[in-house]
Coordinates of C-alpha atoms and ligand atoms in Angstrom, one line a residue:
M1 CA 23.1 11.0 -36.1
S2 CA 24.7 8.4 -38.2
I3 CA 23.1 5.1 -38.8
Y4 CA 25.6 3.4 -36.5
I5 CA 25.1 5.7 -33.5
F6 CA 21.2 5.4 -34.2
R7 CA 21.5 1.6 -34.1
L8 CA 23.5 1.7 -30.8
F9 CA 20.9 4.2 -29.4
T10 CA 18.0 1.9 -30.4
L11 CA 19.9 -1.1 -28.8
I12 CA 20.4 0.8 -25.5
V13 CA 16.8 1.8 -25.4
S14 CA 15.4 -1.6 -26.0
A15 CA 18.1 -3.2 -23.7
A16 CA 16.7 -0.7 -21.0
A17 CA 13.2 -1.7 -21.7
A18 CA 14.1 -5.4 -21.5
V19 CA 15.9 -4.8 -18.1
T20 CA 12.9 -3.0 -16.6
A21 CA 10.3 -5.5 -17.7
V22 CA 9.5 -8.1 -14.9
T23 CA 8.8 -11.5 -16.2
F24 CA 6.7 -14.2 -14.6
A25 CA 6.0 -17.8 -15.8
V26 CA 2.5 -18.9 -15.1
P27 CA 2.5 -22.6 -14.3
S28 CA 0.4 -24.8 -16.5
A29 CA -1.2 -26.5 -13.5
A30 CA -1.7 -25.9 -9.7
L31 CA 0.8 -27.8 -7.5
T32 CA 3.5 -27.6 -10.2
G33 CA 6.5 -25.4 -11.1
G34 CA 8.2 -25.2 -7.6
Y35 CA 5.8 -22.6 -6.3
Q36 CA 3.9 -22.8 -2.9
Y37 CA 0.2 -23.1 -3.1
A38 CA -2.5 -22.1 -0.7
P39 CA -5.7 -24.1 -0.8
L40 CA -8.6 -21.6 -0.8
D41 CA -11.7 -20.9 1.4
P42 CA -14.7 -20.1 -0.7
A43 CA -14.6 -16.6 0.4
P44 CA -11.3 -15.5 2.0
V45 CA -12.1 -11.8 2.2
G46 CA -14.3 -11.1 5.1
I47 CA -15.7 -8.3 7.1
S48 CA -15.3 -7.6 10.9
F49 CA -17.9 -5.4 12.5
E50 CA -17.2 -3.6 15.9
F51 CA -19.6 -5.3 18.5
F52 CA -21.6 -2.3 19.5
A53 CA -21.9 -0.9 16.0
F54 CA -23.0 -4.3 14.2
P55 CA -26.7 -3.5 14.7
S56 CA -26.3 -0.1 13.1
Y57 CA -24.5 -1.5 10.1
F58 CA -27.2 -4.2 9.6
T59 CA -30.3 -2.0 10.2
N60 CA -29.2 1.7 9.7
V61 CA -26.5 1.7 6.8
T62 CA -28.1 1.1 3.5
A63 CA -24.7 0.2 1.7
T64 CA -24.0 -2.7 4.0
N65 CA -26.3 -5.3 2.3
Q66 CA -25.3 -4.3 -1.2
C67 CA -21.5 -4.1 -0.5
L68 CA -21.7 -7.8 0.9
T69 CA -24.0 -8.8 -1.9
N70 CA -21.5 -7.5 -4.5
L71 CA -18.9 -9.8 -3.1
Q72 CA -21.2 -12.7 -2.8
S73 CA -22.1 -12.2 -6.5
L74 CA -18.3 -12.9 -7.5
T75 CA -17.8 -16.0 -5.3
G76 CA -21.2 -17.4 -4.9
T77 CA -20.5 -17.4 -1.2
W78 CA -21.5 -14.7 1.3
P79 CA -18.4 -13.1 2.9
P80 CA -17.6 -14.4 6.3
I81 CA -18.2 -11.9 9.1
R82 CA -17.0 -11.5 12.5
I83 CA -18.7 -9.3 15.2
G84 CA -16.4 -8.2 17.9
G85 CA -13.6 -5.9 19.0
T86 CA -12.8 -3.7 22.0
T87 CA -16.5 -3.2 22.9
Q88 CA -17.2 -6.9 23.0
D89 CA -15.2 -6.8 26.4
R90 CA -17.4 -3.9 27.6
A91 CA -20.6 -5.8 26.7
L92 CA -22.8 -7.7 29.0
Y93 CA -25.7 -9.9 27.9
D94 CA -29.0 -8.8 29.3
A95 CA -31.9 -11.4 28.9
A96 CA -34.4 -8.8 29.7
T97 CA -33.8 -6.3 27.1
S98 CA -35.7 -6.3 23.8
S99 CA -33.2 -4.0 22.1
Y100 CA -30.2 -5.2 20.1
V101 CA -27.9 -3.0 22.2
V102 CA -28.3 -0.5 24.9
Y103 CA -25.6 2.2 25.5
T104 CA -25.2 5.9 25.8
V105 CA -22.4 8.1 24.3
A106 CA -21.7 11.7 24.6
S107 CA -21.2 12.1 20.9
P108 CA -22.2 9.8 17.9
A109 CA -18.4 9.5 17.2
D110 CA -17.7 7.8 20.4
A111 CA -17.6 4.1 21.1
P112 CA -19.5 3.2 24.4
A113 CA -17.7 2.6 27.6
N114 CA -19.9 -0.1 28.5
L115 CA -23.1 -1.6 27.1
T116 CA -25.6 -4.4 27.2
F117 CA -27.2 -6.5 24.5
G118 CA -30.2 -8.9 24.2
S119 CA -31.1 -12.0 22.5
R120 CA -32.3 -9.9 19.5
F121 CA -28.6 -9.1 18.7
M122 CA -28.1 -12.7 18.0
A123 CA -31.4 -13.0 16.1
L124 CA -30.1 -10.2 13.9
A125 CA -26.7 -11.9 13.4
N126 CA -28.8 -15.0 12.3
T127 CA -30.4 -13.1 9.5
Y128 CA -27.0 -13.0 7.7
K129 CA -26.7 -15.7 5.1
G130 CA -22.9 -16.2 5.6
S131 CA -21.0 -17.6 8.5
V132 CA -20.5 -15.5 11.7
V133 CA -17.8 -15.4 14.4
L134 CA -19.2 -13.8 17.5
G135 CA -16.9 -12.1 20.0
L136 CA -18.1 -12.4 23.7
N137 CA -16.7 -10.9 26.9
R138 CA -13.8 -12.1 29.0
G139 CA -12.4 -8.9 30.4
K140 CA -15.1 -8.4 32.8
N141 CA -14.5 -11.7 34.3
Q142 CA -18.2 -12.7 34.5
I143 CA -18.2 -16.1 33.0
S144 CA -21.9 -16.9 33.9
N145 CA -23.1 -13.9 31.8
T146 CA -20.8 -15.0 28.8
I147 CA -22.2 -18.6 29.2
A148 CA -25.6 -17.2 29.1
A149 CA -24.9 -15.2 25.9
A150 CA -23.0 -18.1 24.3
K151 CA -26.1 -20.3 25.0
V152 CA -28.3 -18.0 23.1
A153 CA -25.8 -17.6 20.2
V154 CA -25.6 -21.5 19.8
S155 CA -29.5 -21.8 20.0
E156 CA -30.4 -18.7 17.7
M157 CA -27.6 -18.7 15.2
T158 CA -27.6 -21.5 12.5
N159 CA -24.7 -19.6 10.9
L160 CA -22.5 -19.4 13.9
L161 CA -19.0 -20.4 13.0
A162 CA -17.2 -19.8 16.3
I163 CA -17.2 -17.7 19.4
E164 CA -14.2 -15.5 20.7
L165 CA -13.8 -15.2 24.4
G166 CA -12.2 -11.8 24.8
N167 CA -10.6 -9.4 22.3
E168 CA -7.0 -8.4 22.4
P169 CA -6.3 -9.5 26.0
E170 CA -2.8 -8.1 26.1
Y171 CA -4.4 -4.7 26.7
Y172 CA -6.7 -5.7 29.6
P173 CA -4.4 -4.2 32.4
K174 CA -4.3 -0.9 30.3
D175 CA -8.1 -1.0 30.0
G176 CA -8.6 -1.8 33.7
Q177 CA -10.3 -5.0 32.8
P178 CA -11.3 -7.0 36.0
I179 CA -10.1 -10.3 34.9
A180 CA -6.4 -8.8 34.7
S181 CA -6.6 -7.0 38.1
G182 CA -3.8 -9.2 39.5
A183 CA -0.9 -10.2 37.4
W184 CA -1.3 -10.5 33.7
S185 CA 1.0 -12.1 31.1
P186 CA 0.8 -14.4 28.0
A187 CA 1.0 -17.4 30.3
I188 CA -1.9 -16.1 32.6
D189 CA -3.9 -15.2 29.6
A190 CA -3.4 -18.6 28.0
A191 CA -4.3 -20.4 31.2
S192 CA -7.5 -18.1 31.3
Q193 CA -8.4 -18.8 27.8
N194 CA -7.9 -22.5 28.1
N195 CA -10.1 -22.7 31.1
W196 CA -12.7 -20.5 29.5
D197 CA -12.7 -22.5 26.3
I198 CA -13.5 -25.6 28.3
L199 CA -16.1 -24.0 30.6
V200 CA -17.9 -22.3 27.7
G201 CA -17.6 -25.2 25.3
S202 CA -18.9 -27.6 27.6
A203 CA -21.7 -25.3 28.8
V204 CA -23.0 -25.0 25.2
N205 CA -22.2 -28.6 24.6
K206 CA -20.2 -28.0 21.5
K207 CA -16.7 -29.0 20.4
S208 CA -14.8 -27.0 17.8
I209 CA -16.6 -23.8 18.7
I210 CA -13.9 -21.4 20.0
Q211 CA -11.9 -18.9 17.9
A212 CA -8.8 -18.7 20.1
G213 CA -6.0 -16.2 20.5
N214 CA -7.4 -12.8 19.2
S215 CA -4.3 -10.8 20.2
N216 CA -3.0 -7.8 18.3
A217 CA 0.6 -7.6 19.6
S218 CA 3.2 -8.8 17.0
P219 CA 3.9 -12.5 17.6
P220 CA 5.7 -14.6 18.8
E221 CA 4.6 -13.1 22.0
W222 CA 0.9 -13.4 22.4
G223 CA 0.7 -15.6 19.3
A224 CA -0.9 -18.9 18.4
A225 CA 2.3 -21.0 18.6
E226 CA 2.8 -19.9 22.3
L227 CA -0.9 -20.5 23.1
I228 CA -1.1 -23.8 21.4
A229 CA 2.1 -25.0 23.6
T230 CA -0.1 -24.5 26.7
E231 CA -3.2 -26.3 25.5
N232 CA -3.8 -29.9 26.4
S233 CA -6.1 -32.2 24.5
T234 CA -9.3 -31.3 26.3
V235 CA -8.8 -27.6 25.4
K236 CA -7.9 -28.4 21.7
E237 CA -11.2 -30.2 21.2
Y238 CA -13.1 -27.0 21.9
V239 CA -10.9 -24.8 19.6
K240 CA -12.3 -24.3 15.9
T241 CA -9.7 -21.7 14.7
Y242 CA -6.9 -19.5 15.8
A243 CA -7.0 -15.8 15.1
H244 CA -4.6 -12.9 15.3
H245 CA -5.2 -9.2 14.7
N246 CA -3.0 -7.1 12.5
Y247 CA -2.7 -3.3 11.7
P248 CA 0.5 -2.7 9.9
G249 CA 0.1 1.2 9.9
G250 CA 2.6 3.6 8.3
S251 CA 2.3 6.1 5.6
V252 CA 0.5 5.6 2.3
T253 CA 4.0 4.8 0.5
S254 CA 5.0 2.3 3.2
L255 CA 1.7 0.7 3.6
M256 CA 1.1 -0.1 -0.1
S257 CA 4.7 -1.3 -0.8
H258 CA 4.6 -4.8 -1.9
S259 CA 7.9 -5.9 -0.2
N260 CA 6.6 -4.3 3.1
I261 CA 3.4 -6.2 2.8
A262 CA 5.3 -9.5 2.3
T263 CA 7.7 -8.7 5.1
N264 CA 4.8 -7.8 7.4
L265 CA 3.0 -11.2 6.7
H266 CA 6.1 -13.2 7.3
V267 CA 5.8 -12.2 11.0
F268 CA 2.8 -14.6 11.2
D269 CA 4.5 -17.7 9.5
A270 CA 5.4 -19.7 12.6
D271 CA 1.9 -19.1 14.1
V272 CA 0.2 -20.1 10.7
S273 CA 2.3 -23.4 10.7
A274 CA 1.4 -24.1 14.5
A275 CA -2.3 -23.8 13.8
L276 CA -2.2 -25.8 10.6
G277 CA 0.0 -28.3 12.5
E278 CA -3.1 -28.8 14.7
G279 CA -5.3 -29.3 11.6
K280 CA -7.0 -25.8 12.4
P281 CA -7.4 -22.8 10.1
Y282 CA -5.5 -19.6 11.1
V283 CA -7.4 -16.4 10.4
F284 CA -6.9 -12.7 10.8
G285 CA -10.0 -12.2 13.0
E286 CA -9.6 -8.4 12.8
T287 CA -7.4 -6.3 10.6
N288 CA -7.1 -3.1 8.7
S289 CA -4.5 -0.5 7.6
V290 CA -4.0 1.5 10.8
S291 CA -5.2 0.8 14.3
G292 CA -7.7 2.9 16.1
G293 CA -10.2 3.4 13.3
G294 CA -7.5 4.3 10.7
A295 CA -5.4 7.3 9.9
A296 CA -7.2 10.2 8.0
G297 CA -4.3 10.8 5.6
V298 CA -3.8 7.0 5.0
S299 CA -6.7 4.7 5.4
P300 CA -9.4 6.3 3.1
T301 CA -6.9 6.4 0.1
F302 CA -6.6 4.5 -3.1
G303 CA -3.1 3.5 -1.8
A304 CA -4.9 1.9 1.1
A305 CA -7.1 0.1 -1.5
L306 CA -4.0 -1.4 -3.1
W307 CA -2.8 -2.4 0.2
T308 CA -6.1 -4.2 0.9
L309 CA -5.8 -5.9 -2.4
D310 CA -2.2 -7.1 -2.1
Y311 CA -2.4 -7.7 1.7
S312 CA -5.5 -10.0 1.5
L313 CA -3.8 -11.9 -1.4
R314 CA -0.5 -12.3 0.4
A315 CA -2.2 -13.4 3.6
T316 CA -4.2 -15.9 1.7
Y317 CA -1.0 -17.2 0.0
S318 CA 0.6 -17.4 3.4
N319 CA -2.2 -19.8 4.4
I320 CA -4.2 -17.3 6.5
S321 CA -7.6 -18.8 5.5
R322 CA -9.8 -15.6 6.1
T323 CA -9.1 -12.0 6.6
Y324 CA -11.7 -10.0 8.4
F325 CA -11.5 -6.2 7.7
H326 CA -12.6 -4.2 10.6
H327 CA -15.4 -1.6 10.5
G328 CA -15.8 0.6 13.5
T329 CA -18.1 3.4 14.7
V330 CA -20.4 4.4 11.8
G331 CA -19.4 7.9 10.8
N332 CA -16.0 7.8 12.5
C333 CA -14.1 5.2 10.6
Q334 CA -11.2 6.1 8.2
Y335 CA -10.5 2.6 6.9
C336 CA -14.1 1.4 6.5
F337 CA -15.0 0.1 3.1
W338 CA -18.3 1.9 3.2
G339 CA -20.3 4.2 5.4
R340 CA -23.8 5.8 5.5
Y341 CA -22.9 8.5 2.9
S342 CA -19.9 7.4 0.9
M343 CA -17.6 4.6 -0.3
G344 CA -14.1 4.0 1.1
A345 CA -11.4 3.4 -1.7
P346 CA -10.3 0.2 0.1
Y347 CA -13.6 -1.6 -0.9
Y348 CA -12.2 -1.6 -4.5
G349 CA -9.2 -3.4 -3.3
A350 CA -11.3 -6.0 -1.5
Y351 CA -13.6 -6.4 -4.6
A352 CA -10.6 -6.9 -6.9
A353 CA -8.9 -9.4 -4.7
T354 CA -12.3 -11.3 -4.4
A355 CA -12.5 -11.2 -8.2
L356 CA -9.2 -12.9 -8.5
L357 CA -10.1 -15.5 -5.8
A358 CA -13.7 -16.2 -6.9
K359 CA -14.5 -19.9 -7.4
A360 CA -10.8 -20.7 -7.3
S361 CA -9.3 -23.7 -5.5
Y362 CA -5.7 -22.7 -5.2
L363 CA -3.5 -19.5 -5.1
T364 CA 0.1 -19.0 -5.7
A365 CA 2.5 -16.1 -5.6
L366 CA 4.9 -16.0 -8.6
D367 CA 7.2 -13.2 -7.0
T368 CA 9.3 -13.6 -3.9
G369 CA 7.9 -10.6 -2.1
T370 CA 11.1 -8.6 -2.3
T371 CA 10.4 -6.0 -4.9
N372 CA 7.6 -3.6 -5.6
Y373 CA 6.0 -5.8 -8.3
A374 CA 3.6 -8.7 -7.4
A375 CA 2.1 -11.5 -9.4
Y376 CA -0.6 -14.0 -8.2
V377 CA -2.3 -16.8 -10.0
T378 CA -5.4 -18.7 -9.1
F379 CA -6.3 -22.1 -10.3
D380 CA -9.8 -23.9 -10.7
A381 CA -10.7 -27.2 -9.0
N382 CA -9.1 -29.1 -12.1
K383 CA -5.9 -27.2 -11.2
A384 CA -6.1 -25.1 -14.5
P385 CA -4.9 -21.5 -14.2
L386 CA -7.9 -19.1 -13.8
R387 CA -6.8 -15.5 -13.3
T388 CA -3.6 -13.6 -12.5
M389 CA -3.3 -10.4 -10.6
L390 CA -0.4 -8.1 -11.3
Y391 CA 0.4 -5.2 -9.1
N392 CA 2.7 -2.3 -9.5
S393 CA 3.3 -0.9 -6.0
D394 CA 5.4 2.0 -7.1
Y395 CA 4.0 5.1 -5.4
Y396 CA 2.4 7.8 -7.4
S397 CA 1.4 10.9 -5.4
G398 CA -0.5 12.6 -8.2
S399 CA 2.1 15.1 -9.1
G400 CA 4.9 14.9 -11.6
S401 CA 4.9 12.2 -14.3
R402 CA 3.5 8.7 -13.5
S403 CA 5.8 6.0 -14.3
N404 CA 4.8 2.5 -15.4
Q405 CA 6.1 -1.0 -15.4
S406 CA 6.1 -3.7 -17.9
F407 CA 5.1 -7.2 -16.7
V408 CA 5.5 -10.1 -19.0
L409 CA 3.7 -13.3 -18.5
T410 CA 4.8 -16.5 -20.0
G411 CA 3.1 -19.9 -20.2
L412 CA -0.2 -18.4 -21.6
S413 CA -2.3 -20.2 -24.1
G414 CA -4.6 -18.9 -26.7
S415 CA -4.2 -15.7 -28.9
S416 CA -5.4 -13.1 -26.3
V417 CA -6.3 -12.5 -22.8
R418 CA -8.8 -10.0 -21.4
T419 CA -7.9 -7.8 -18.5
K420 CA -9.5 -5.5 -15.9
R421 CA -7.6 -2.5 -14.5
L422 CA -7.8 -1.2 -10.9
T423 CA -6.9 2.4 -11.1
A424 CA -7.5 5.9 -9.7
A425 CA -6.0 9.3 -10.3
S426 CA -3.2 8.7 -7.7
A427 CA -2.4 6.7 -4.6
L428 CA -3.9 9.6 -2.7
S429 CA -7.3 9.6 -4.3
R430 CA -10.3 9.3 -2.1
Q431 CA -13.8 8.6 -3.2
D432 CA -15.2 11.0 -0.5
Q433 CA -13.0 13.7 -2.1
G434 CA -14.0 13.0 -5.6
G435 CA -11.1 10.8 -6.5
V436 CA -13.5 7.8 -7.6
P437 CA -11.3 4.7 -8.3
K438 CA -12.4 2.3 -11.2
F439 CA -12.1 -1.3 -11.6
G440 CA -12.8 -2.5 -15.0
G441 CA -14.3 0.9 -15.7
Q442 CA -16.7 0.4 -13.0
S443 CA -17.3 2.2 -9.6
F444 CA -19.4 1.8 -6.5
T445 CA -22.1 4.4 -5.7
D446 CA -21.9 6.5 -2.6
G447 CA -24.5 5.6 -0.1
T448 CA -25.8 2.4 -1.8
C449 CA -22.7 0.4 -3.0
V450 CA -24.5 -0.3 -6.3
I451 CA -21.9 -0.8 -9.1
S452 CA -22.2 1.7 -11.8
G453 CA -20.6 2.3 -15.2
T454 CA -20.0 -0.2 -18.0
E455 CA -17.8 -3.2 -17.4
T456 CA -14.6 -2.6 -19.5
F457 CA -12.0 -5.1 -20.5
E458 CA -8.8 -4.5 -22.1
T459 CA -7.3 -7.2 -24.4
A460 CA -3.6 -8.2 -24.6
V461 CA -2.2 -10.1 -27.5
V462 CA -0.7 -13.5 -26.6
S463 CA 2.2 -14.5 -29.0
G464 CA 4.5 -17.5 -28.3
G465 CA 2.7 -18.1 -25.2
Q466 CA 3.7 -14.6 -23.9
A467 CA 2.0 -11.3 -23.4
T468 CA 3.2 -7.9 -22.0
F469 CA 1.0 -5.7 -19.7
T470 CA 1.8 -2.1 -18.9
I471 CA 0.7 -1.1 -15.4
N472 CA 1.1 2.5 -14.2
A473 CA 2.7 3.2 -10.7
S474 CA 0.0 2.6 -8.1
E475 CA -2.2 0.4 -10.2
A476 CA -3.2 -3.3 -10.5
L477 CA -4.3 -5.5 -13.3
L478 CA -6.5 -8.7 -13.3
V479 CA -5.9 -10.9 -16.1
Y480 CA -8.4 -13.6 -17.1
L481 CA -6.7 -16.7 -18.3
Q482 CA -10.1 -18.6 -19.0
Ligands
NAG1 C1 -29.9 5.8 12.1 O1 -28.9 6.7 11.7 C2 -29.3 8.0 11.9 C3 -28.2 8.9 11.4 O2 -27.0 8.8 12.2 C4 -29.7 8.3 13.2 O3 -30.1 9.7 13.5 C5 -30.7 7.4 13.8 O4 -31.0 7.5 15.1 C6 -30.3 5.9 13.6 N1 -31.6 5.0 13.8 C7 -31.4 4.0 14.4 C8 -32.7 3.1 14.5 O5 -30.3 3.6 14.9
NAG2 C1 -21.1 2.9 31.9 O1 -20.7 4.1 31.1 C2 -21.4 5.2 31.6 C3 -21.2 6.4 30.6 O2 -19.8 6.6 30.3 C4 -21.0 5.6 32.9 O3 -21.6 6.7 33.5 C5 -21.2 4.4 33.9 O4 -20.7 4.6 35.3 C6 -20.6 3.2 33.3 N1 -21.0 1.9 34.1 C7 -20.2 1.0 34.5 C8 -20.7 -0.1 35.1 O5 -19.0 1.0 34.0
NAG3 C1 -6.5 -29.7 30.5 O1 -6.4 -28.5 31.2 C2 -7.6 -28.0 31.9 C3 -7.2 -26.7 32.4 O2 -7.0 -25.8 31.4 C4 -7.9 -29.0 32.9 O3 -9.1 -28.5 33.5 C5 -8.2 -30.3 32.3 O4 -8.4 -31.3 33.3 C6 -6.9 -30.8 31.5 N1 -7.3 -31.9 30.8 C7 -6.4 -33.1 30.7 C8 -6.9 -34.1 29.8 O5 -5.2 -33.0 31.2
NAG4 C1 0.4 -23.5 2.6 O1 -0.1 -24.8 2.9 C2 0.1 -25.8 1.9 C3 -0.4 -27.1 2.4 O2 -1.9 -27.0 2.4 C4 1.6 -26.0 1.7 O3 1.9 -26.8 0.6 C5 2.1 -24.6 1.2 O4 3.6 -24.6 1.2 C6 1.8 -23.5 2.3 N1 2.2 -22.2 2.0 C7 3.2 -21.5 2.6 C8 3.4 -20.2 1.9 O5 3.7 -21.8 3.5
NAG5 C1 -1.9 4.9 -17.2 O1 -2.2 3.8 -17.9 C2 -3.2 4.0 -18.8 C3 -3.5 2.7 -19.5 O2 -2.3 1.9 -19.8 C4 -2.9 5.0 -19.8 O3 -3.9 5.3 -20.8 C5 -2.7 6.2 -19.0 O4 -2.5 7.4 -19.8 C6 -1.7 6.1 -18.0 N1 -1.8 7.3 -17.0 C7 -0.7 8.1 -16.7 C8 -0.9 9.3 -15.9 O5 0.5 7.7 -17.2
NAG6 C1 5.0 4.3 -19.9 O1 6.1 5.1 -19.6 C2 6.8 5.5 -20.7 C3 7.9 6.3 -20.3 O2 7.5 7.4 -19.5 C4 5.8 6.3 -21.7 O3 6.7 6.7 -22.8 C5 4.7 5.4 -22.0 O4 3.8 6.2 -22.8 C6 4.0 4.9 -20.9 N1 3.0 4.0 -21.2 C7 1.8 4.2 -20.7 C8 0.8 3.0 -21.3 O5 1.3 4.9 -20.0

């Protein structure tokens, strides 16, 4: 080819590369640059345990302690936990039992239709070094039993953050719960919650003790703004936090899509504002990829790990203070981060999100949530940039060639930055099927959750305050700015 055509060709190729790169300007300090900043909890990524399964996780699943410890090692704070779920509304307190929980099931894969629990349940919860939200029963409409349990929780648990009164009350009629045996609606539920908040809160003689809301249906119906509008000043004194549940569902591709994640979280904007307007935190009290324990083809995959990463960061950016990822029946839980025998890929997403947020005071997103490419920045207490997470949510199934995306960061200082890559063979990789993900070259061991492998950083050159990072489809990259 002639030198002219060659030059034209080179020009077109570099123009194409320049067009495809996405560029983000890292602000020199938090609260500047026209971005929105979320103030951070010490440990925004938490774990929810299904009520009846909690004692098993804590006494009979080896990985539990280590998986929680790994997160604590990053942040210096134990991840917050919540104990609750559908079986909290099937559980009654039994002062006479010396067992944690008493129930029978036809198969170990089943959740019990009803159960009892004793004071040892709360004593076990009190062995945890982090904060605990405890979900108690409202569905059975036995308030004196719930008050008896709440009194034990308050006296036994020095780590008690809040008590929930009922789980996903919109499903009470379908579940045949006695409290909804007459009419049931958001307004009737709100009146019931408000009444119970006052009765339980005053019985345990504690203000700011109730985690209110706890519905799963998409707001505004059954949401915090709607509930708050029904509360008078007496009720509000007893409320500590507002919580909602969220299971976006979908395929691996739709789940991990960054723009879908941002869109899904905007559903909660008005409720978050309403809670913050009361000076109270808004949390996802129970959440995970797909409801009902997860979907086999979706929830255990590396794509779901990438969802866990981006979703927990976008939720935090949206001022959702804590996100409690649900863990159901041991041995029958597609979305669980860990089980008795193997790790779930989603744990890697939670770990990488925590690595970005660790010891940070502020989080911002540099992208508008409308493309497949995300960029987050955390800042330390002095408002200096700490780390950046870059996410390429293009889907890679494992067949065909894997595309990549260039991310350019401007506003950097120094001559180089270190990075850690979150990767796997494809978005469909599952650790229980041999597709072990890696974060900074390291993995978590099946059965124990012990980190293995050599911690590996890549290095990118910073020139003129700018660096370019190549991220394959279905990968994320943590950039250390300090
Ligand atoms: C612990 O788990 C094993 C395996 O499922 C089960 O056989 C055993 O009964 C459990 N032990 C307790 C104390 O729950
Ligand atoms: C509790 O569950 C068991 C087993 O499913 C059932 O036989 C029993 O009738 C239930 N009891 C109540 C009070 O619902
Ligand atoms: C607030 O509402 C509750 C019922 O939910 C009622 O018992 C209480 O007296 C009310 N308090 C005030 C100050 O109006
Ligand atoms: C989150 O809350 C802070 C105030 O604490 C506010 O400045 C910011 O705009 C909020 N973020 C969003 C996304 O609304
Ligand atoms: C993905 O990215 C890494 C690091 O940039 C590279 O070494 C690797 O070859 C890429 N994988 C594919 C399948 O393109
Ligand atoms: C990124 O993709 C381009 C085009 O397919 C390829 O030439 C390049 O090697 C890839 N880079 C990495 C790091 O995988």
